[in-house]
């Protein structure tokens, strides 16, 4: 009994579940059909819109193609016209090419002449300026030449006068120096000769006399003092002679230097200056 009861309940439950399943399936199919219909409507609308859009594009493209064809025709006409104009221009260029080349050559030649003209003009201007400077320098040089000629005449006169003075002075000095040197040499020779004689006489006196050694020593000392005094006198005379000879030689060198500075040859003196020689040297 319980089994039958549960079997019946199970059957009832199955029927309810089956009915619910069928109901849900029916609802799902209705929703599916509704969505399918909605999608089809949307697709049809989209297809219609696309069709209309492409139809419009096609119409516009056809219109554009027609317009472009017309423009192409127009451009072909213009191109033909331009080709004709181009041919005419080329022909004109060909006809004008030779005159243009000649004109260009003339322009080049004229430009060269213009450059030479500008150079010549600049050179002429520089030459004029240099000529003015040269003329001024020439005037200055002429003036300096006149001044130098005057100075030269004056210097030449002074040179001649100085030459005469030097000649007279040299003659006088040479005469005085030669005479003085001669006197000094003679005096020195005389003193030397006297000294030698005195020494000989003294030796003879010492040899002939029978003086004691003390007196002989005293006489010898006195004699040595006398000899020293005479030697000192001789040295002083030699020193004076050397000074006079040196002054004479210095004066000769000064004269030669002055004559050389003034451009006067030594041969023009009329005599040959003699260099002095110190006795004993």
PDB file of C-alpha atoms in Angstrom:
ATOM      1  CA  UNK A   1       0.000   0.000   0.000  1.00  0.00           C
ATOM      2  CA  UNK A   2       2.794   2.387   0.886  1.00  0.00           C
ATOM      3  CA  UNK A   3       4.597   1.396  -2.267  1.00  0.00           C
ATOM      4  CA  UNK A   4       1.521   2.109  -4.344  1.00  0.00           C
ATOM      5  CA  UNK A   5       1.037   5.396  -2.563  1.00  0.00           C
ATOM      6  CA  UNK A   6       4.633   6.432  -3.279  1.00  0.00           C
ATOM      7  CA  UNK A   7       4.415   5.124  -6.779  1.00  0.00           C
ATOM      8  CA  UNK A   8       1.326   7.264  -7.357  1.00  0.00           C
ATOM      9  CA  UNK A   9       3.092  10.299  -5.861  1.00  0.00           C
ATOM     10  CA  UNK A  10       6.086   9.632  -8.026  1.00  0.00           C
ATOM     11  CA  UNK A  11       3.837   9.488 -11.059  1.00  0.00           C
ATOM     12  CA  UNK A  12       2.118  12.682 -10.135  1.00  0.00           C
ATOM     13  CA  UNK A  13       5.519  14.345  -9.554  1.00  0.00           C
ATOM     14  CA  UNK A  14       6.725  13.097 -12.904  1.00  0.00           C
ATOM     15  CA  UNK A  15       3.660  14.472 -14.625  1.00  0.00           C
ATOM     16  CA  UNK A  16       4.102  17.866 -12.944  1.00  0.00           C
ATOM     17  CA  UNK A  17       7.780  17.959 -13.812  1.00  0.00           C
ATOM     18  CA  UNK A  18       7.035  16.871 -17.369  1.00  0.00           C
ATOM     19  CA  UNK A  19       4.365  19.560 -17.673  1.00  0.00           C
ATOM     20  CA  UNK A  20       6.686  22.165 -16.241  1.00  0.00           C
ATOM     21  CA  UNK A  21       9.434  21.045 -18.594  1.00  0.00           C
ATOM     22  CA  UNK A  22       7.130  21.266 -21.589  1.00  0.00           C
ATOM     23  CA  UNK A  23       5.919  24.659 -20.457  1.00  0.00           C
ATOM     24  CA  UNK A  24       9.449  25.943 -20.039  1.00  0.00           C
ATOM     25  CA  UNK A  25      10.441  24.447 -23.384  1.00  0.00           C
ATOM     26  CA  UNK A  26       7.480  26.144 -25.011  1.00  0.00           C
ATOM     27  CA  UNK A  27       8.413  29.458 -23.400  1.00  0.00           C
ATOM     28  CA  UNK A  28      12.017  29.043 -24.489  1.00  0.00           C
ATOM     29  CA  UNK A  29      10.900  28.264 -28.056  1.00  0.00           C
ATOM     30  CA  UNK A  30       8.589  31.289 -28.054  1.00  0.00           C
ATOM     31  CA  UNK A  31      11.409  33.516 -26.825  1.00  0.00           C
ATOM     32  CA  UNK A  32      13.725  31.945 -29.389  1.00  0.00           C
ATOM     33  CA  UNK A  33      11.242  32.503 -32.198  1.00  0.00           C
ATOM     34  CA  UNK A  34      10.665  36.038 -30.973  1.00  0.00           C
ATOM     35  CA  UNK A  35      14.422  36.740 -30.951  1.00  0.00           C
ATOM     36  CA  UNK A  36      14.820  35.109 -34.366  1.00  0.00           C
ATOM     37  CA  UNK A  37      12.049  37.276 -35.750  1.00  0.00           C
ATOM     38  CA  UNK A  38      13.599  40.354 -34.150  1.00  0.00           C
ATOM     39  CA  UNK A  39      17.019  39.456 -35.588  1.00  0.00           C
ATOM     40  CA  UNK A  40      15.510  38.885 -39.020  1.00  0.00           C
ATOM     41  CA  UNK A  41      13.778  42.266 -38.879  1.00  0.00           C
ATOM     42  CA  UNK A  42      17.025  43.897 -37.830  1.00  0.00           C
ATOM     43  CA  UNK A  43      18.925  42.072 -40.563  1.00  0.00           C
ATOM     44  CA  UNK A  44      16.356  43.021 -43.166  1.00  0.00           C
ATOM     45  CA  UNK A  45      16.494  46.654 -42.033  1.00  0.00           C
ATOM     46  CA  UNK A  46      20.310  46.618 -42.051  1.00  0.00           C
ATOM     47  CA  UNK A  47      20.348  44.971 -45.444  1.00  0.00           C
ATOM     48  CA  UNK A  48      17.900  47.556 -46.743  1.00  0.00           C
ATOM     49  CA  UNK A  49      20.018  50.375 -45.286  1.00  0.00           C
ATOM     50  CA  UNK A  50      23.182  48.934 -46.770  1.00  0.00           C
ATOM     51  CA  UNK A  51      21.471  48.402 -50.069  1.00  0.00           C
ATOM     52  CA  UNK A  52      20.218  51.977 -50.105  1.00  0.00           C
ATOM     53  CA  UNK A  53      23.679  53.214 -49.015  1.00  0.00           C
ATOM     54  CA  UNK A  54      25.471  51.353 -51.777  1.00  0.00           C
ATOM     55  CA  UNK A  55      22.838  52.384 -54.257  1.00  0.00           C
ATOM     56  CA  UNK A  56      23.462  55.996 -53.309  1.00  0.00           C
ATOM     57  CA  UNK A  57      27.234  55.447 -53.565  1.00  0.00           C
ATOM     58  CA  UNK A  58      26.815  53.774 -56.913  1.00  0.00           C
ATOM     59  CA  UNK A  59      24.707  56.652 -58.177  1.00  0.00           C
ATOM     60  CA  UNK A  60      27.171  59.165 -56.845  1.00  0.00           C
ATOM     61  CA  UNK A  61      30.100  57.257 -58.341  1.00  0.00           C
ATOM     62  CA  UNK A  62      28.325  57.083 -61.663  1.00  0.00           C
ATOM     63  CA  UNK A  63      27.744  60.817 -61.505  1.00  0.00           C
ATOM     64  CA  UNK A  64      31.373  61.351 -60.487  1.00  0.00           C
ATOM     65  CA  UNK A  65      32.589  59.074 -63.283  1.00  0.00           C
ATOM     66  CA  UNK A  66      30.496  61.009 -65.750  1.00  0.00           C
ATOM     67  CA  UNK A  67      31.883  64.300 -64.403  1.00  0.00           C
ATOM     68  CA  UNK A  68      35.441  62.953 -64.488  1.00  0.00           C
ATOM     69  CA  UNK A  69      34.950  61.780 -68.041  1.00  0.00           C
ATOM     70  CA  UNK A  70      33.862  65.264 -68.979  1.00  0.00           C
ATOM     71  CA  UNK A  71      36.868  66.712 -67.144  1.00  0.00           C
ATOM     72  CA  UNK A  72      39.170  64.227 -68.854  1.00  0.00           C
ATOM     73  CA  UNK A  73      37.796  65.275 -72.202  1.00  0.00           C
ATOM     74  CA  UNK A  74      38.284  68.890 -71.257  1.00  0.00           C
ATOM     75  CA  UNK A  75      41.814  68.205 -70.070  1.00  0.00           C
ATOM     76  CA  UNK A  76      42.607  66.320 -73.270  1.00  0.00           C
ATOM     77  CA  UNK A  77      41.428  69.326 -75.232  1.00  0.00           C
ATOM     78  CA  UNK A  78      43.544  71.615 -73.052  1.00  0.00           C
ATOM     79  CA  UNK A  79      46.498  69.248 -73.392  1.00  0.00           C
ATOM     80  CA  UNK A  80      46.193  69.298 -77.150  1.00  0.00           C
ATOM     81  CA  UNK A  81      45.986  73.073 -77.049  1.00  0.00           C
ATOM     82  CA  UNK A  82      49.019  73.226 -74.763  1.00  0.00           C
ATOM     83  CA  UNK A  83      50.896  70.835 -77.017  1.00  0.00           C
ATOM     84  CA  UNK A  84      50.235  73.174 -79.929  1.00  0.00           C
ATOM     85  CA  UNK A  85      51.338  76.160 -77.851  1.00  0.00           C
ATOM     86  CA  UNK A  86      54.411  74.192 -76.737  1.00  0.00           C
ATOM     87  CA  UNK A  87      55.301  73.411 -80.344  1.00  0.00           C
ATOM     88  CA  UNK A  88      54.888  77.097 -81.207  1.00  0.00           C
ATOM     89  CA  UNK A  89      57.035  78.144 -78.242  1.00  0.00           C
ATOM     90  CA  UNK A  90      59.713  75.576 -79.123  1.00  0.00           C
ATOM     91  CA  UNK A  91      59.735  76.865 -82.648  1.00  0.00           C
ATOM     92  CA  UNK A  92      60.058  80.437 -81.381  1.00  0.00           C
ATOM     93  CA  UNK A  93      62.812  79.366 -78.983  1.00  0.00           C
ATOM     94  CA  UNK A  94      64.631  77.663 -81.801  1.00  0.00           C
ATOM     95  CA  UNK A  95      64.304  80.790 -83.896  1.00  0.00           C
ATOM     96  CA  UNK A  96      65.455  83.010 -80.999  1.00  0.00           C
ATOM     97  CA  UNK A  97      68.263  80.704 -79.823  1.00  0.00           C
ATOM     98  CA  UNK A  98      70.866  81.992 -82.259  1.00  0.00           C
ATOM     99  CA  UNK A  99      70.115  85.717 -81.624  1.00  0.00           C
ATOM    100  CA  UNK A 100      70.080  84.972 -77.897  1.00  0.00           C
ATOM    101  CA  UNK A 101      73.458  83.287 -78.117  1.00  0.00           C
ATOM    102  CA  UNK A 102      74.829  86.224 -80.061  1.00  0.00           C
ATOM    103  CA  UNK A 103      73.356  88.615 -77.502  1.00  0.00           C
ATOM    104  CA  UNK A 104      74.888  86.598 -74.655  1.00  0.00           C
ATOM    105  CA  UNK A 105      78.273  86.665 -76.370  1.00  0.00           C
ATOM    106  CA  UNK A 106      77.942  90.415 -76.826  1.00  0.00           C
ATOM    107  CA  UNK A 107      76.984  90.781 -73.147  1.00  0.00           C
ATOM    108  CA  UNK A 108      79.995  88.671 -72.103  1.00  0.00           C
ATOM    109  CA  UNK A 109      82.287  90.740 -74.295  1.00  0.00           C
ATOM    110  CA  UNK A 110      80.823  93.970 -72.940  1.00  0.00           C
ATOM    111  CA  UNK A 111      81.241  92.695 -69.375  1.00  0.00           C
ATOM    112  CA  UNK A 112      84.904  91.938 -70.095  1.00  0.00           C
ATOM    113  CA  UNK A 113      85.342  95.398 -71.605  1.00  0.00           C
ATOM    114  CA  UNK A 114      83.580  96.892 -68.581  1.00  0.00           C
ATOM    115  CA  UNK A 115      85.886  94.991 -66.221  1.00  0.00           C
ATOM    116  CA  UNK A 116      88.941  96.178 -68.193  1.00  0.00           C
ATOM    117  CA  UNK A 117      87.533  99.687 -68.201  1.00  0.00           C
ATOM    118  CA  UNK A 118      87.031  99.623 -64.441  1.00  0.00           C
ATOM    119  CA  UNK A 119      90.549  98.248 -63.957  1.00  0.00           C
ATOM    120  CA  UNK A 120      91.989 100.883 -66.309  1.00  0.00           C
ATOM    121  CA  UNK A 121      89.993 103.585 -64.554  1.00  0.00           C
ATOM    122  CA  UNK A 122      91.194 102.431 -61.151  1.00  0.00           C
ATOM    123  CA  UNK A 123      94.761 102.163 -62.452  1.00  0.00           C
ATOM    124  CA  UNK A 124      94.487 105.668 -63.921  1.00  0.00           C
ATOM    125  CA  UNK A 125      93.212 107.020 -60.599  1.00  0.00           C
ATOM    126  CA  UNK A 126      96.039 105.273 -58.733  1.00  0.00           C
ATOM    127  CA  UNK A 127      98.550 106.523 -61.293  1.00  0.00           C
ATOM    128  CA  UNK A 128      97.310 110.092 -60.909  1.00  0.00           C
ATOM    129  CA  UNK A 129      97.527 109.848 -57.144  1.00  0.00           C
ATOM    130  CA  UNK A 130     101.000 108.286 -57.394  1.00  0.00           C
ATOM    131  CA  UNK A 131     102.001 110.999 -59.891  1.00  0.00           C
ATOM    132  CA  UNK A 132     100.942 113.708 -57.440  1.00  0.00           C
ATOM    133  CA  UNK A 133     102.922 112.013 -54.671  1.00  0.00           C
ATOM    134  CA  UNK A 134     105.894 111.570 -57.010  1.00  0.00           C
ATOM    135  CA  UNK A 135     105.743 115.209 -58.104  1.00  0.00           C
ATOM    136  CA  UNK A 136     105.667 116.308 -54.480  1.00  0.00           C
ATOM    137  CA  UNK A 137     108.573 113.968 -53.678  1.00  0.00           C
ATOM    138  CA  UNK A 138     110.414 115.343 -56.743  1.00  0.00           C
ATOM    139  CA  UNK A 139     109.946 118.920 -55.519  1.00  0.00           C
ATOM    140  CA  UNK A 140     111.116 117.906 -52.052  1.00  0.00           C
ATOM    141  CA  UNK A 141     114.122 116.095 -53.540  1.00  0.00           C
ATOM    142  CA  UNK A 142     114.953 119.104 -55.737  1.00  0.00           C
ATOM    143  CA  UNK A 143     114.801 121.351 -52.705  1.00  0.00           C
ATOM    144  CA  UNK A 144     116.901 118.891 -50.704  1.00  0.00           C
ATOM    145  CA  UNK A 145     119.308 118.683 -53.655  1.00  0.00           C
ATOM    146  CA  UNK A 146     119.726 122.455 -53.684  1.00  0.00           C
ATOM    147  CA  UNK A 147     120.228 122.491 -49.928  1.00  0.00           C
ATOM    148  CA  UNK A 148     122.729 119.618 -50.163  1.00  0.00           C
ATOM    149  CA  UNK A 149     124.583 121.351 -52.976  1.00  0.00           C
ATOM    150  CA  UNK A 150     124.886 124.473 -50.840  1.00  0.00           C
ATOM    151  CA  UNK A 151     125.971 122.392 -47.864  1.00  0.00           C
ATOM    152  CA  UNK A 152     128.391 120.466 -50.092  1.00  0.00           C
ATOM    153  CA  UNK A 153     129.937 123.687 -51.355  1.00  0.00           C
ATOM    154  CA  UNK A 154     130.244 124.927 -47.801  1.00  0.00           C
ATOM    155  CA  UNK A 155     131.693 121.617 -46.570  1.00  0.00           C
ATOM    156  CA  UNK A 156     134.065 121.503 -49.537  1.00  0.00           C
ATOM    157  CA  UNK A 157     135.302 125.000 -48.717  1.00  0.00           C
ATOM    158  CA  UNK A 158     135.682 124.035 -45.074  1.00  0.00           C
ATOM    159  CA  UNK A 159     137.495 120.862 -46.146  1.00  0.00           C
ATOM    160  CA  UNK A 160     139.929 122.814 -48.303  1.00  0.00           C
ATOM    161  CA  UNK A 161     140.537 125.300 -45.511  1.00  0.00           C
ATOM    162  CA  UNK A 162     140.942 122.488 -42.978  1.00  0.00           C
ATOM    163  CA  UNK A 163     143.258 120.660 -45.370  1.00  0.00           C
ATOM    164  CA  UNK A 164     145.466 123.726 -45.657  1.00  0.00           C
ATOM    165  CA  UNK A 165     145.455 124.165 -41.889  1.00  0.00           C
ATOM    166  CA  UNK A 166     146.310 120.505 -41.377  1.00  0.00           C
ATOM    167  CA  UNK A 167     149.103 120.710 -43.930  1.00  0.00           C
ATOM    168  CA  UNK A 168     150.628 123.742 -42.254  1.00  0.00           C
ATOM    169  CA  UNK A 169     150.185 122.199 -38.815  1.00  0.00           C
ATOM    170  CA  UNK A 170     151.748 118.916 -39.911  1.00  0.00           C
ATOM    171  CA  UNK A 171     154.732 120.697 -41.444  1.00  0.00           C
ATOM    172  CA  UNK A 172     155.240 122.783 -38.326  1.00  0.00           C
ATOM    173  CA  UNK A 173     154.752 119.895 -35.931  1.00  0.00           C
ATOM    174  CA  UNK A 174     156.926 117.585 -37.990  1.00  0.00           C
ATOM    175  CA  UNK A 175     159.692 120.152 -38.119  1.00  0.00           C
ATOM    176  CA  UNK A 176     159.435 120.894 -34.399  1.00  0.00           C
ATOM    177  CA  UNK A 177     159.166 117.238 -33.488  1.00  0.00           C
ATOM    178  CA  UNK A 178     162.030 116.210 -35.723  1.00  0.00           C
ATOM    179  CA  UNK A 179     164.237 118.989 -34.371  1.00  0.00           C
ATOM    180  CA  UNK A 180     163.330 118.199 -30.780  1.00  0.00           C
ATOM    181  CA  UNK A 181     163.851 114.466 -31.328  1.00  0.00           C
ATOM    182  CA  UNK A 182     167.214 115.209 -32.914  1.00  0.00           C
ATOM    183  CA  UNK A 183     168.265 117.349 -29.966  1.00  0.00           C
ATOM    184  CA  UNK A 184     167.127 114.749 -27.454  1.00  0.00           C
ATOM    185  CA  UNK A 185     168.888 111.941 -29.317  1.00  0.00           C
ATOM    186  CA  UNK A 186     172.087 113.957 -29.579  1.00  0.00           C
ATOM    187  CA  UNK A 187     171.899 114.895 -25.908  1.00  0.00           C
ATOM    188  CA  UNK A 188     171.257 111.276 -24.939  1.00  0.00           C
ATOM    189  CA  UNK A 189     174.126 110.023 -27.103  1.00  0.00           C
ATOM    190  CA  UNK A 190     176.399 112.659 -25.590  1.00  0.00           C
ATOM    191  CA  UNK A 191     175.474 111.643 -22.075  1.00  0.00           C
ATOM    192  CA  UNK A 192     176.019 107.984 -22.865  1.00  0.00           C
ATOM    193  CA  UNK A 193     179.400 108.780 -24.412  1.00  0.00           C
ATOM    194  CA  UNK A 194     180.387 110.886 -21.405  1.00  0.00           C
ATOM    195  CA  UNK A 195     179.253 108.152 -19.075  1.00  0.00           C
ATOM    196  CA  UNK A 196     181.307 105.560 -20.867  1.00  0.00           C
ATOM    197  CA  UNK A 197     184.374 107.816 -20.799  1.00  0.00           C
ATOM    198  CA  UNK A 198     183.895 108.502 -17.093  1.00  0.00           C
ATOM    199  CA  UNK A 199     183.584 104.813 -16.359  1.00  0.00           C
ATOM    200  CA  UNK A 200     186.817 104.110 -18.270  1.00  0.00           C
ATOM    201  CA  UNK A 201     188.627 106.956 -16.534  1.00  0.00           C
ATOM    202  CA  UNK A 202     187.347 105.848 -13.173  1.00  0.00           C
ATOM    203  CA  UNK A 203     188.519 102.311 -13.772  1.00  0.00           C
ATOM    204  CA  UNK A 204     191.950 103.586 -14.731  1.00  0.00           C
ATOM    205  CA  UNK A 205     192.055 105.758 -11.607  1.00  0.00           C
ATOM    206  CA  UNK A 206     191.068 102.829  -9.405  1.00  0.00           C
ATOM    207  CA  UNK A 207     193.685 100.666 -11.017  1.00  0.00           C
ATOM    208  CA  UNK A 208     196.485 103.262 -10.715  1.00  0.00           C
ATOM    209  CA  UNK A 209     195.680 104.468  -7.178  1.00  0.00           C
ATOM    210  CA  UNK A 210     196.723 102.673  -4.027  1.00  0.00           C
ATOM    211  CA  UNK A 211     193.666 103.618  -1.956  1.00  0.00           C
ATOM    212  CA  UNK A 212     192.817 101.610   1.095  1.00  0.00           C
ATOM    213  CA  UNK A 213     189.693  99.453   0.929  1.00  0.00           C
ATOM    214  CA  UNK A 214     187.631 101.827   3.098  1.00  0.00           C
ATOM    215  CA  UNK A 215     188.316 104.844   0.919  1.00  0.00           C
ATOM    216  CA  UNK A 216     187.824 102.769  -2.178  1.00  0.00           C
ATOM    217  CA  UNK A 217     184.461 101.633  -0.845  1.00  0.00           C
ATOM    218  CA  UNK A 218     183.427 105.235  -0.081  1.00  0.00           C
ATOM    219  CA  UNK A 219     184.468 106.392  -3.530  1.00  0.00           C
ATOM    220  CA  UNK A 220     182.646 103.457  -5.072  1.00  0.00           C
ATOM    221  CA  UNK A 221     179.422 104.337  -3.233  1.00  0.00           C
ATOM    222  CA  UNK A 222     179.675 107.965  -4.296  1.00  0.00           C
ATOM    223  CA  UNK A 223     180.345 106.877  -7.837  1.00  0.00           C
ATOM    224  CA  UNK A 224     177.321 104.582  -7.754  1.00  0.00           C
ATOM    225  CA  UNK A 225     175.174 107.473  -6.529  1.00  0.00           C
ATOM    226  CA  UNK A 226     176.437 109.635  -9.391  1.00  0.00           C
ATOM    227  CA  UNK A 227     175.779 106.839 -11.855  1.00  0.00           C
ATOM    228  CA  UNK A 228     172.284 106.314 -10.465  1.00  0.00           C
ATOM    229  CA  UNK A 229     171.568 110.031 -10.849  1.00  0.00           C
ATOM    230  CA  UNK A 230     172.859 109.982 -14.414  1.00  0.00           C
ATOM    231  CA  UNK A 231     170.847 106.850 -15.190  1.00  0.00           C
ATOM    232  CA  UNK A 232     167.726 108.534 -13.794  1.00  0.00           C
ATOM    233  CA  UNK A 233     168.393 111.564 -16.018  1.00  0.00           C
ATOM    234  CA  UNK A 234     168.850 109.259 -18.989  1.00  0.00           C
ATOM    235  CA  UNK A 235     165.600 107.435 -18.244  1.00  0.00           C
ATOM    236  CA  UNK A 236     163.748 110.756 -17.932  1.00  0.00           C
ATOM    237  CA  UNK A 237     165.137 111.888 -21.264  1.00  0.00           C
ATOM    238  CA  UNK A 238     164.142 108.562 -22.869  1.00  0.00           C
ATOM    239  CA  UNK A 239     160.671 108.896 -21.393  1.00  0.00           C
ATOM    240  CA  UNK A 240     160.308 112.442 -22.734  1.00  0.00           C
ATOM    241  CA  UNK A 241     161.527 111.264 -26.131  1.00  0.00           C
ATOM    242  CA  UNK A 242     159.015 108.391 -26.127  1.00  0.00           C
ATOM    243  CA  UNK A 243     156.149 110.785 -25.225  1.00  0.00           C
ATOM    244  CA  UNK A 244     157.112 113.192 -28.003  1.00  0.00           C
ATOM    245  CA  UNK A 245     157.326 110.322 -30.515  1.00  0.00           C
ATOM    246  CA  UNK A 246     153.975 108.934 -29.382  1.00  0.00           C
ATOM    247  CA  UNK A 247     152.318 112.364 -29.684  1.00  0.00           C
ATOM    248  CA  UNK A 248     153.838 112.673 -33.141  1.00  0.00           C
ATOM    249  CA  UNK A 249     152.488 109.229 -34.206  1.00  0.00           C
ATOM    250  CA  UNK A 250     149.054 109.954 -32.685  1.00  0.00           C
ATOM    251  CA  UNK A 251     148.864 113.204 -34.592  1.00  0.00           C
ATOM    252  CA  UNK A 252     149.780 111.380 -37.821  1.00  0.00           C
ATOM    253  CA  UNK A 253     147.042 108.781 -37.253  1.00  0.00           C
ATOM    254  CA  UNK A 254     144.507 111.534 -36.490  1.00  0.00           C
ATOM    255  CA  UNK A 255     145.530 113.352 -39.666  1.00  0.00           C
ATOM    256  CA  UNK A 256     145.149 110.183 -41.746  1.00  0.00           C
ATOM    257  CA  UNK A 257     141.697 109.500 -40.227  1.00  0.00           C
ATOM    258  CA  UNK A 258     140.515 113.063 -40.928  1.00  0.00           C
ATOM    259  CA  UNK A 259     141.826 112.975 -44.486  1.00  0.00           C
ATOM    260  CA  UNK A 260     140.089 109.623 -45.067  1.00  0.00           C
ATOM    261  CA  UNK A 261     136.825 110.972 -43.588  1.00  0.00           C
ATOM    262  CA  UNK A 262     136.951 113.959 -45.955  1.00  0.00           C
ATOM    263  CA  UNK A 263     137.906 111.774 -48.928  1.00  0.00           C
ATOM    264  CA  UNK A 264     141.370 113.320 -49.412  1.00  0.00           C
ATOM    265  CA  UNK A 265     144.085 110.878 -50.553  1.00  0.00           C
ATOM    266  CA  UNK A 266     147.326 110.886 -48.582  1.00  0.00           C
ATOM    267  CA  UNK A 267     149.241 111.435 -51.830  1.00  0.00           C
ATOM    268  CA  UNK A 268     147.782 114.973 -52.080  1.00  0.00           C
ATOM    269  CA  UNK A 269     149.808 116.125 -49.054  1.00  0.00           C
ATOM    270  CA  UNK A 270     152.893 116.707 -51.200  1.00  0.00           C
ATOM    271  CA  UNK A 271     155.114 114.896 -48.689  1.00  0.00           C
ATOM    272  CA  UNK A 272     155.189 111.560 -46.911  1.00  0.00           C
ATOM    273  CA  UNK A 273     154.655 111.751 -43.109  1.00  0.00           C
ATOM    274  CA  UNK A 274     157.436 109.866 -41.289  1.00  0.00           C
ATOM    275  CA  UNK A 275     156.703 107.828 -38.206  1.00  0.00           C
ATOM    276  CA  UNK A 276     159.155 108.522 -35.363  1.00  0.00           C
ATOM    277  CA  UNK A 277     161.352 105.802 -33.877  1.00  0.00           C
ATOM    278  CA  UNK A 278     162.320 105.909 -30.225  1.00  0.00           C
ATOM    279  CA  UNK A 279     166.007 105.490 -29.602  1.00  0.00           C
ATOM    280  CA  UNK A 280     166.840 101.999 -28.461  1.00  0.00           C
ATOM    281  CA  UNK A 281     163.576 100.453 -29.719  1.00  0.00           C
TER     282      UNK A 281
END
